[in-house]
Coordinates of C-alpha atoms (C1' of nucleotides) in Angstrom, one line a residue:
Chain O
X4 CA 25.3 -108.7 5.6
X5 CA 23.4 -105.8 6.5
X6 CA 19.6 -104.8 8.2
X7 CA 17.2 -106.3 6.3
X8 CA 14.5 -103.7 5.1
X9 CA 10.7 -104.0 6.5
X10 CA 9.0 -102.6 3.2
X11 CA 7.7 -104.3 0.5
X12 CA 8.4 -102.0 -3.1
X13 CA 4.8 -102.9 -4.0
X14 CA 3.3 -101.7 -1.3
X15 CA 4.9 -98.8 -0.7
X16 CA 3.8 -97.8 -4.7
X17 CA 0.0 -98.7 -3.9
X18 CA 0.2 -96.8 -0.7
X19 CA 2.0 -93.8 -2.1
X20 CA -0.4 -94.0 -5.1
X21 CA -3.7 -93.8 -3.0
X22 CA -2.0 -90.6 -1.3
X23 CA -1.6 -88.7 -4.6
X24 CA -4.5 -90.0 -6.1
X25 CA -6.8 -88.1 -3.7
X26 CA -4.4 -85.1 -2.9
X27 CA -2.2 -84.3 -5.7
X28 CA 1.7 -84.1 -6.2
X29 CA 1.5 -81.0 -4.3
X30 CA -1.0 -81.8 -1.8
X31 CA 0.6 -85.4 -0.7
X32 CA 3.2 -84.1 1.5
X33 CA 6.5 -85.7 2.0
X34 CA 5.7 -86.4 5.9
X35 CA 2.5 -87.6 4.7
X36 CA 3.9 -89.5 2.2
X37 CA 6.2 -91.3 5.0
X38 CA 3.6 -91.7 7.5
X39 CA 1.2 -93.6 5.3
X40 CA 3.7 -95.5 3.2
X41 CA 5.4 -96.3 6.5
X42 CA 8.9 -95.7 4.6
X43 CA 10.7 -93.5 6.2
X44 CA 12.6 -90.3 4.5
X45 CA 16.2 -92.0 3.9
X46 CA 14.6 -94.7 2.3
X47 CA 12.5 -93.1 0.2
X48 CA 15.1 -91.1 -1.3
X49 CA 17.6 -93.9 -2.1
X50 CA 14.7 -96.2 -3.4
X51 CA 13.0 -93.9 -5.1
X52 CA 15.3 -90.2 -5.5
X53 CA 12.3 -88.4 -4.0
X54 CA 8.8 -87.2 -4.0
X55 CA 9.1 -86.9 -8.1
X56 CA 10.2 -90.3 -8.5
X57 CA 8.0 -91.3 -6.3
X58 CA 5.0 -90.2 -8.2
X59 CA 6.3 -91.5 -11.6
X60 CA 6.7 -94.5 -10.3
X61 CA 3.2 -94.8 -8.8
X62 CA 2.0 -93.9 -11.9
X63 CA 3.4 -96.5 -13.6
X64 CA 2.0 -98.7 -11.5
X65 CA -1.2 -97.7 -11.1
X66 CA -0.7 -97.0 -15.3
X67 CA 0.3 -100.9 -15.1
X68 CA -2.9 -102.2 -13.0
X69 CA -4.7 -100.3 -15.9
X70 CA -3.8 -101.1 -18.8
X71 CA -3.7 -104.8 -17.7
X72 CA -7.7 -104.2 -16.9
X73 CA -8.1 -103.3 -20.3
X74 CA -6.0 -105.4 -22.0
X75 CA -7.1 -108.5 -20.6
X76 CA -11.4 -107.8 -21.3
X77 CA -10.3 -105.9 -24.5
X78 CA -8.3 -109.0 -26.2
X79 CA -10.9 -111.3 -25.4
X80 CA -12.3 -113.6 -28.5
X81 CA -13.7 -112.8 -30.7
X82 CA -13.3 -108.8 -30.5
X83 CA -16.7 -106.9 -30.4
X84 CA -19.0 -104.8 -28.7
X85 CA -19.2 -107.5 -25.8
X86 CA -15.4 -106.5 -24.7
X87 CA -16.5 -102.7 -24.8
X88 CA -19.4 -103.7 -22.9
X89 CA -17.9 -105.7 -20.2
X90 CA -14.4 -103.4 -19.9
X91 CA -17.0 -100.2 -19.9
X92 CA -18.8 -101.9 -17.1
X93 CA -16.2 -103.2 -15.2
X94 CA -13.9 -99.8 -14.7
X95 CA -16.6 -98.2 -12.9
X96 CA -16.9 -100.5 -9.9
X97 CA -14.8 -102.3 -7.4
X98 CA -12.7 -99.6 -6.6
X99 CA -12.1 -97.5 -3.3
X100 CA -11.1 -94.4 -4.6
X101 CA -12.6 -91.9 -6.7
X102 CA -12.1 -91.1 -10.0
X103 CA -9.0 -92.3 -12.2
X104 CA -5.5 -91.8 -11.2
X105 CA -4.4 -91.2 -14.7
X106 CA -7.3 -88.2 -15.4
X107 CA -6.1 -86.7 -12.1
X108 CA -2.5 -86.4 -14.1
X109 CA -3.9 -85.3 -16.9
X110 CA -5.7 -82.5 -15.4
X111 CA -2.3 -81.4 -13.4
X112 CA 0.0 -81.3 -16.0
X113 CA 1.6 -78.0 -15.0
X114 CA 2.0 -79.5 -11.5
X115 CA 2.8 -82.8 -11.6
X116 CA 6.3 -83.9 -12.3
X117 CA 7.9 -84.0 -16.1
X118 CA 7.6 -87.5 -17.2
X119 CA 4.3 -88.0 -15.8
X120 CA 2.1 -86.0 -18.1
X121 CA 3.8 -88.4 -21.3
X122 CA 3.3 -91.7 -19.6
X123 CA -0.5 -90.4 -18.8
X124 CA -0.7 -89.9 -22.7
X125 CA 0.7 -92.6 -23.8
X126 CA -1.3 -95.0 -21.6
X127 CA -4.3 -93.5 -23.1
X128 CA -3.2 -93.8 -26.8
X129 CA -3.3 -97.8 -26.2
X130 CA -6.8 -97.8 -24.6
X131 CA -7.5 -95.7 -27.7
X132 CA -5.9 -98.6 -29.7
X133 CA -7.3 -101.8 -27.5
X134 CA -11.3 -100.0 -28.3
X135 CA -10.8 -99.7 -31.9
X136 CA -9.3 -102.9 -32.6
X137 CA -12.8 -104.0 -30.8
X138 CA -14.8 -101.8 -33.1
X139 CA -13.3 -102.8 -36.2
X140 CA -14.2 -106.2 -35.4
X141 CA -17.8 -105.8 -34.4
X142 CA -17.7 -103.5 -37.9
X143 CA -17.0 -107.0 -39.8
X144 CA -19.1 -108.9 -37.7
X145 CA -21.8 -106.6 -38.6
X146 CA -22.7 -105.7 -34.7
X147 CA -22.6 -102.1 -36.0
X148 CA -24.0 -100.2 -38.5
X149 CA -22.6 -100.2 -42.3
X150 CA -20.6 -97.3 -42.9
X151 CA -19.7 -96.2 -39.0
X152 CA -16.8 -94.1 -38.8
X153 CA -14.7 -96.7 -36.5
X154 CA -11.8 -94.2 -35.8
X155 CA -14.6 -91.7 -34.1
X156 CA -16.4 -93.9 -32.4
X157 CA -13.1 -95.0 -30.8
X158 CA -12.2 -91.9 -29.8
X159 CA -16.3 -91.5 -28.4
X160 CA -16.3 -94.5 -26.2
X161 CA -12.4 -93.4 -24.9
X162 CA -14.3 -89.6 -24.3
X163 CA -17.2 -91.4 -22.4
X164 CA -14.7 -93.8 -20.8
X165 CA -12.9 -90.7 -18.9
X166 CA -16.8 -88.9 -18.7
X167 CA -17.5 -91.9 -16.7
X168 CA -15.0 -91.6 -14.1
X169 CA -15.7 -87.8 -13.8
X170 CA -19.3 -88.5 -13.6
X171 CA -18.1 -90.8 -10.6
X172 CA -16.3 -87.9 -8.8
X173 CA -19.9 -86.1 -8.9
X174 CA -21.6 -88.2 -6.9
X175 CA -23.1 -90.1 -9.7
X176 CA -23.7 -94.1 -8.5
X177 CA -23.4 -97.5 -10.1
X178 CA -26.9 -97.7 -11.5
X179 CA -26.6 -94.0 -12.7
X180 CA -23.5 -94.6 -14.7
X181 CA -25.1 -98.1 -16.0
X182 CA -27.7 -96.7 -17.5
X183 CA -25.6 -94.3 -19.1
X184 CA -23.7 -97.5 -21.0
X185 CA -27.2 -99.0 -21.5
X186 CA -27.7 -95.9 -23.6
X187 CA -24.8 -95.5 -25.3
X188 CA -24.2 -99.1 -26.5
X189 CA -28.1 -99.4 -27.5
X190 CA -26.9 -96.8 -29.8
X191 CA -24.2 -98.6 -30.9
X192 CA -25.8 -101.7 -32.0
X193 CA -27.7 -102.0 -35.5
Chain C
X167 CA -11.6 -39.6 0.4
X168 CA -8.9 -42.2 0.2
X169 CA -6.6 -43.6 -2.4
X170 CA -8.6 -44.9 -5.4
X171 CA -8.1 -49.0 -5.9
X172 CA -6.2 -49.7 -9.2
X173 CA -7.7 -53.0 -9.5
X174 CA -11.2 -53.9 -10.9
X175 CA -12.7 -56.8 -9.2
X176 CA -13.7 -59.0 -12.2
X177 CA -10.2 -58.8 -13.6
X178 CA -8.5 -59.8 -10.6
X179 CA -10.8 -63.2 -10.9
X180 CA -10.5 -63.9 -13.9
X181 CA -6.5 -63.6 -13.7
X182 CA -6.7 -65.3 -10.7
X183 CA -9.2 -68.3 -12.3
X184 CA -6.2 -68.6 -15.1
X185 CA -3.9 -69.6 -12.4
X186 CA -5.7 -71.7 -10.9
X187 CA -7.6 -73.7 -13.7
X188 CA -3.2 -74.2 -14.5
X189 CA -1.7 -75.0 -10.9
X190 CA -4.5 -76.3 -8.8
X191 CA -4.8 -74.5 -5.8
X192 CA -1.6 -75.7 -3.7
X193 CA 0.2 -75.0 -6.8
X194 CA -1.1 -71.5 -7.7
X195 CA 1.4 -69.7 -4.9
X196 CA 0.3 -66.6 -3.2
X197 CA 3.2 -64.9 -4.7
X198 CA 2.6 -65.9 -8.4
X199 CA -1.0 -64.6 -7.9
X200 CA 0.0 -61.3 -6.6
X201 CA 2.5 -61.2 -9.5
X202 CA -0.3 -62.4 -12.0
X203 CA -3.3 -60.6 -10.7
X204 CA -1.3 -57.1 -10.1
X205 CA -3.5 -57.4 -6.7
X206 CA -1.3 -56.9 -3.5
X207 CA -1.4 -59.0 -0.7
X208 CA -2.7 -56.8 1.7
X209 CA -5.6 -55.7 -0.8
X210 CA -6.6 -59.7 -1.7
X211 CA -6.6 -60.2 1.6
X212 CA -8.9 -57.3 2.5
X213 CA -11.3 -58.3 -0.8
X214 CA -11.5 -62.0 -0.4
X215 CA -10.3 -62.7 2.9
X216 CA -7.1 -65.1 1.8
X217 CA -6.3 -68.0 -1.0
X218 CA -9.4 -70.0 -0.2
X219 CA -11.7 -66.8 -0.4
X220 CA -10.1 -65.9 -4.0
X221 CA -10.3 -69.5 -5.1
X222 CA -14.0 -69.6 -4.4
X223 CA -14.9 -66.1 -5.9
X224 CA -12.9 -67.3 -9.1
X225 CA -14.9 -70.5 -9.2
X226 CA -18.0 -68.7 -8.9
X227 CA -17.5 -66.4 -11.4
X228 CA -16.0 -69.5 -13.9
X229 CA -19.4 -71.4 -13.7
X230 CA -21.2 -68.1 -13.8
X231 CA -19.5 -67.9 -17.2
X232 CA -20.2 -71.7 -18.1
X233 CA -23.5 -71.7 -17.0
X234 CA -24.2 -68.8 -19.1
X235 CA -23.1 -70.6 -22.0
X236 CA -25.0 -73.4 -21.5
X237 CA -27.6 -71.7 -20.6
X238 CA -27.9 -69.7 -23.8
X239 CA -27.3 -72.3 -26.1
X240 CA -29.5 -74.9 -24.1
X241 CA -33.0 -72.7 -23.4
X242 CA -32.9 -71.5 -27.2
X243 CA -36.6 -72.3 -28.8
X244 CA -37.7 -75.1 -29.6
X245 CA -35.5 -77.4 -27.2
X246 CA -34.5 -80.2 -29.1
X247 CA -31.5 -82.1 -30.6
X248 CA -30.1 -79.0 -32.4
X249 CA -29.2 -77.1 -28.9
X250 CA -27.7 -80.5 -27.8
X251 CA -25.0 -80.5 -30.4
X252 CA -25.0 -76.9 -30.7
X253 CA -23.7 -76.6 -26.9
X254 CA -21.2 -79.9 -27.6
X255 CA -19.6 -78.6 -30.4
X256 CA -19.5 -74.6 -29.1
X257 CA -18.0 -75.8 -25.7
X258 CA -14.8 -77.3 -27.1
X259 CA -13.3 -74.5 -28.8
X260 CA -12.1 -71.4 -28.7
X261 CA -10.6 -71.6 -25.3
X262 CA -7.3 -70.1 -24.2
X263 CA -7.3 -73.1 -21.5
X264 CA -7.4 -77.2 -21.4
X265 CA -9.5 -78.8 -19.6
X266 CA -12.2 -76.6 -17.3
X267 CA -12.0 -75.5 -14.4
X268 CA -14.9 -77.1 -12.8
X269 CA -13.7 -80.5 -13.4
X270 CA -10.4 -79.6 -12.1
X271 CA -12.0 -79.0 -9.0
X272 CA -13.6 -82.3 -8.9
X273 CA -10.7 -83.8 -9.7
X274 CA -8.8 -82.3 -6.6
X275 CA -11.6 -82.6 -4.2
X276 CA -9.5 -83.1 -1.3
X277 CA -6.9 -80.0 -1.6
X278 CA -9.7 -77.3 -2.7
X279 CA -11.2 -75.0 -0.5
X280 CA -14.2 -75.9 1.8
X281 CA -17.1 -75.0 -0.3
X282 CA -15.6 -75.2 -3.8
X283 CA -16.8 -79.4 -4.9
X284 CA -20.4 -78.2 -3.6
X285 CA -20.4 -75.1 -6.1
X286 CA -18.7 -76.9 -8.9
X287 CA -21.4 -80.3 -7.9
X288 CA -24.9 -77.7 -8.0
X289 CA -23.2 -76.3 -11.5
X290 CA -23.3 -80.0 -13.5
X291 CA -26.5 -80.6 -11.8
X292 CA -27.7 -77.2 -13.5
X293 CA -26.2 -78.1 -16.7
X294 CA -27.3 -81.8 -16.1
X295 CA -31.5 -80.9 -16.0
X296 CA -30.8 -78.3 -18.8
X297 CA -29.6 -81.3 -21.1
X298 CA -32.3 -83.5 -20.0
X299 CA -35.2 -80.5 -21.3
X300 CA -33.9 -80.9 -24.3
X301 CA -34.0 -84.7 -24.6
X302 CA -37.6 -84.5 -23.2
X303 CA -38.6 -82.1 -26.0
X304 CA -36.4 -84.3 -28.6
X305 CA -38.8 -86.9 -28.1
X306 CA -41.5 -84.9 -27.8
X307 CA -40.7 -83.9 -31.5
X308 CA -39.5 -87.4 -32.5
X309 CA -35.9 -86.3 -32.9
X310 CA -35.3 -89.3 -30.9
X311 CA -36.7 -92.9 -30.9
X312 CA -39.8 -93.6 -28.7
X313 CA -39.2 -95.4 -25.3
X314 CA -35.7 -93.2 -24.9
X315 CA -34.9 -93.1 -21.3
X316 CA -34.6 -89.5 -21.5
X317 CA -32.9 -89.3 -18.2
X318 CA -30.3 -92.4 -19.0
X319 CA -29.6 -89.7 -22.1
X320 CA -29.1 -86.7 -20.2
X321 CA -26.6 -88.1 -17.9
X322 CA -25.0 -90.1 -21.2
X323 CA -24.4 -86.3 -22.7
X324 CA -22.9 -85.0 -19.6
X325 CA -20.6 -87.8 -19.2
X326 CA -19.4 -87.4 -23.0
X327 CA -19.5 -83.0 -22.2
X328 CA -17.1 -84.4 -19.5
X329 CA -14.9 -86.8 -21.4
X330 CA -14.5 -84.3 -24.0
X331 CA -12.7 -81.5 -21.7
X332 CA -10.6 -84.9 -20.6
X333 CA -9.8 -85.5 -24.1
X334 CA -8.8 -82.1 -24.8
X335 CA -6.3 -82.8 -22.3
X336 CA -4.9 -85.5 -23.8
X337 CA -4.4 -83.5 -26.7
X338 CA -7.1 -84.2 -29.0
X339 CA -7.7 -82.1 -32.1
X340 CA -10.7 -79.5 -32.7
X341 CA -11.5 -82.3 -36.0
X342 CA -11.3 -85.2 -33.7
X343 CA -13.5 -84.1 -30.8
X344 CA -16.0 -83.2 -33.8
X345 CA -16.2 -86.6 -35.2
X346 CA -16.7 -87.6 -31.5
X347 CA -19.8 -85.6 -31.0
X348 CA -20.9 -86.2 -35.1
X349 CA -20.6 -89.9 -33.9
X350 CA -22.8 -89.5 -30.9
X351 CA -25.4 -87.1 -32.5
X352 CA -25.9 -89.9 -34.9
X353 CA -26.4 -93.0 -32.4
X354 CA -28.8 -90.8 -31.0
X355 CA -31.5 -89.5 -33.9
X356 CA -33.7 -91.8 -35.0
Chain D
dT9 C1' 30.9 -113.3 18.8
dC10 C1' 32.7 -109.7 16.1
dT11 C1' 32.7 -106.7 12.1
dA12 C1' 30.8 -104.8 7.9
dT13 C1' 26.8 -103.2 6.0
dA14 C1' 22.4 -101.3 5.1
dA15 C1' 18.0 -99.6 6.9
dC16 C1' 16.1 -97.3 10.6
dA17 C1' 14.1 -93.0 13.3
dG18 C1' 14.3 -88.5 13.7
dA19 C1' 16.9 -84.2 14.0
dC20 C1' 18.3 -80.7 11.0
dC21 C1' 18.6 -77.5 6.9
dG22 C1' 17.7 -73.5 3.8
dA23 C1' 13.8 -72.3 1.0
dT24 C1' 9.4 -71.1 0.6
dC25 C1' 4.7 -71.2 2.1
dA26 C1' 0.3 -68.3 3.5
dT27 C1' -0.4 -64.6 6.4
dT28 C1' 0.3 -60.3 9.0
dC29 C1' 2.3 -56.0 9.7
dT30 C1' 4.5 -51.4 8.8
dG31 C1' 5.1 -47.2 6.8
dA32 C1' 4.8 -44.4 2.5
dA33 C1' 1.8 -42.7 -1.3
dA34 C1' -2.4 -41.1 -3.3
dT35 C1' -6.8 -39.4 -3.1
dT36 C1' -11.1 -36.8 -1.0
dC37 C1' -13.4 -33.6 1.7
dA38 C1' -13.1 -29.8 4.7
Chain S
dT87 C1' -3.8 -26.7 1.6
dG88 C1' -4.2 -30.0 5.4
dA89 C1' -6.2 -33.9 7.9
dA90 C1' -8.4 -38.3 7.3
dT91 C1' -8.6 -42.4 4.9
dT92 C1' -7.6 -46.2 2.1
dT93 C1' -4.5 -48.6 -1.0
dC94 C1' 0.0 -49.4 -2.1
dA95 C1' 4.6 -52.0 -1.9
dG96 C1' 7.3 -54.8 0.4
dA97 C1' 9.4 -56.3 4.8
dA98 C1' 8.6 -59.3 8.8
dT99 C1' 6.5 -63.7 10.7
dG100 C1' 6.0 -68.4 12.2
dA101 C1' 4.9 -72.7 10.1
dT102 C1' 5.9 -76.0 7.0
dC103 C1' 7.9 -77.5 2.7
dG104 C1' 11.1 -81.0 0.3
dG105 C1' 15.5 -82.7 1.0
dT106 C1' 19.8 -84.0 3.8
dC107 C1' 22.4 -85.7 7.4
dT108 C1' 23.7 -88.2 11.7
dG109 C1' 23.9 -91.6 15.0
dT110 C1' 21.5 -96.1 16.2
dT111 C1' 19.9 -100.7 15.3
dA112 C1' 19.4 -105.0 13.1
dT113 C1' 21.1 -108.3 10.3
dA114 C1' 24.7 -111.4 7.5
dG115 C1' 28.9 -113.4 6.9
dA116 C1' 33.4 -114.4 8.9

DNA sequence: TCTATAACAGACCGATCATTCTGAAATTCA
DNA sequence: TGAATTTCAGAATGATCGGTCTGTTATAGA
């Protein structure tokens, strides 16, 4: 009954998400926005209400990808210090951009647009959640030492977590940041 | 033999630095920096030549201040653990800010001005080798275990210097970022 | 094939951007 | 005190911003 629409929603979010990711919410421009996501204005507005909406909901996609990264090498059996391992491991590589879309937010707060800086938070509270259920585990396992302080040491391999991904803005490389997780989970381990 | 300048240099940076560690440099308008730095247009324009002139003098003089600190803290006799967690635990507190402004300009490589990611890239490399002295000396004194990859260690404590700033973000706590570094400090004495 | 509908491309809008310019004000030196 | 000089405040400036609107085009159902 009426013009079918050439864009996929998917795609659109990736594409949009790849623009703020390396500029910003104020550096991705609206006409850079439609060039690259190949939706034009009037679409953009009605599908999404505009550039605000636009980032929130490449967030939450982007927040989505994530968490689903995490979750899926974090709930492996049985939890332990292989999950934090692999999932410590795995984040750094593979991807085309720099740095994590999610720090980015973090570090724009003031910029970025109202519900974004929440869903950033809350996104992190889970990773939080998803390492120390791991820790816990490798605590009764005995893979850690008597006595560690799991809540901390939660909260440390979260810290080196987003460390990692800064390091990766600075030029650091793959071997660089590997040996970095060589060193912190030799410390880890009784 | 002209109108004296109401404005002292320094100031005007570090007013200016404030604005932009907050808004980035898109979103740190010219006209909220006038406003905030009490500098008129005409006068930043003569000083610093525009918005990416100021942005760069303000970044220089932020990681003057930060490498001071580090520095300090991190040249203090004899190098060893102690200036490690001294600088860790100094660096998170008792700013008016979240977050740092050299990571923020990592972060938004793409939107800051020309030379900005190379001065804010030669300031962790600084901070980087100053870390790793004091690892080499740590295991010089056996503060550390033998057969440390020293340099594995320095880049390990960087990452974590990072991920903390990150963390403050999120809204850690002064308590919780201490049991992060108490946690790490103790993975890493023998 | 014709009509209703929704997406299309791109022109248009006021606001605001960084930058430049203008003229008044304040100071110094003669 | 008067001329020279530099900063001051704020008014232009053209470009570009995010957002809106309009007329065209492509499809689905009748």
């Amino acid at each position: 009954m009426a013009r079918p629409r050439t864009y996929e929603r998917g795609e659109v979010l990736d594409k949009a998400m790849s623009l703020f990711w390396r500029l910003g919410y104020e550096g991705a421009h609206l006409a850079a926005l439609v060039e690259h996501t190949g939706l034009n204005r009037f679409s953009l507005y009605k599908e999404f209400g505009g550039k605000a909406g636009l980032y929130e909901a490449a967030l939450e996609r982007f927040l989505g990808y994530l968490l689903g990264q995490y979750r899926e090498i974090l709930t492996r059996q049985p939890l332990g210090l292989e999950n934090i391992e692999a999932v410590l491991r795995s984040l750094q590589y593979g991807s085309e951009y720099y740095g994590c879309f999610m720090i980015n937010t973090l570090t724009q707060r003031d910029t970025v647009p109202e519900g974004a800086y929440g869903k950033a938070l809350a996104a992190g509270e889970e990773i939080e959640a998803l390492y120390a259920g791991n820790l816990a585990n490798a605590l009764a396992r005995g893979q850690i030492a008597d006595g560690s302080n799991v809540s901390g040491l939660g909260k440390m391999l979260q810290t080196l977590d987003q460390g990692l991904h800064i390091q990766g803005l600075a030029g650091a490389t793959d071997a660089q940041k590997d040996r970095v997780i060589s060193a912190v989970m030799a410390g880890l381990r009784v």
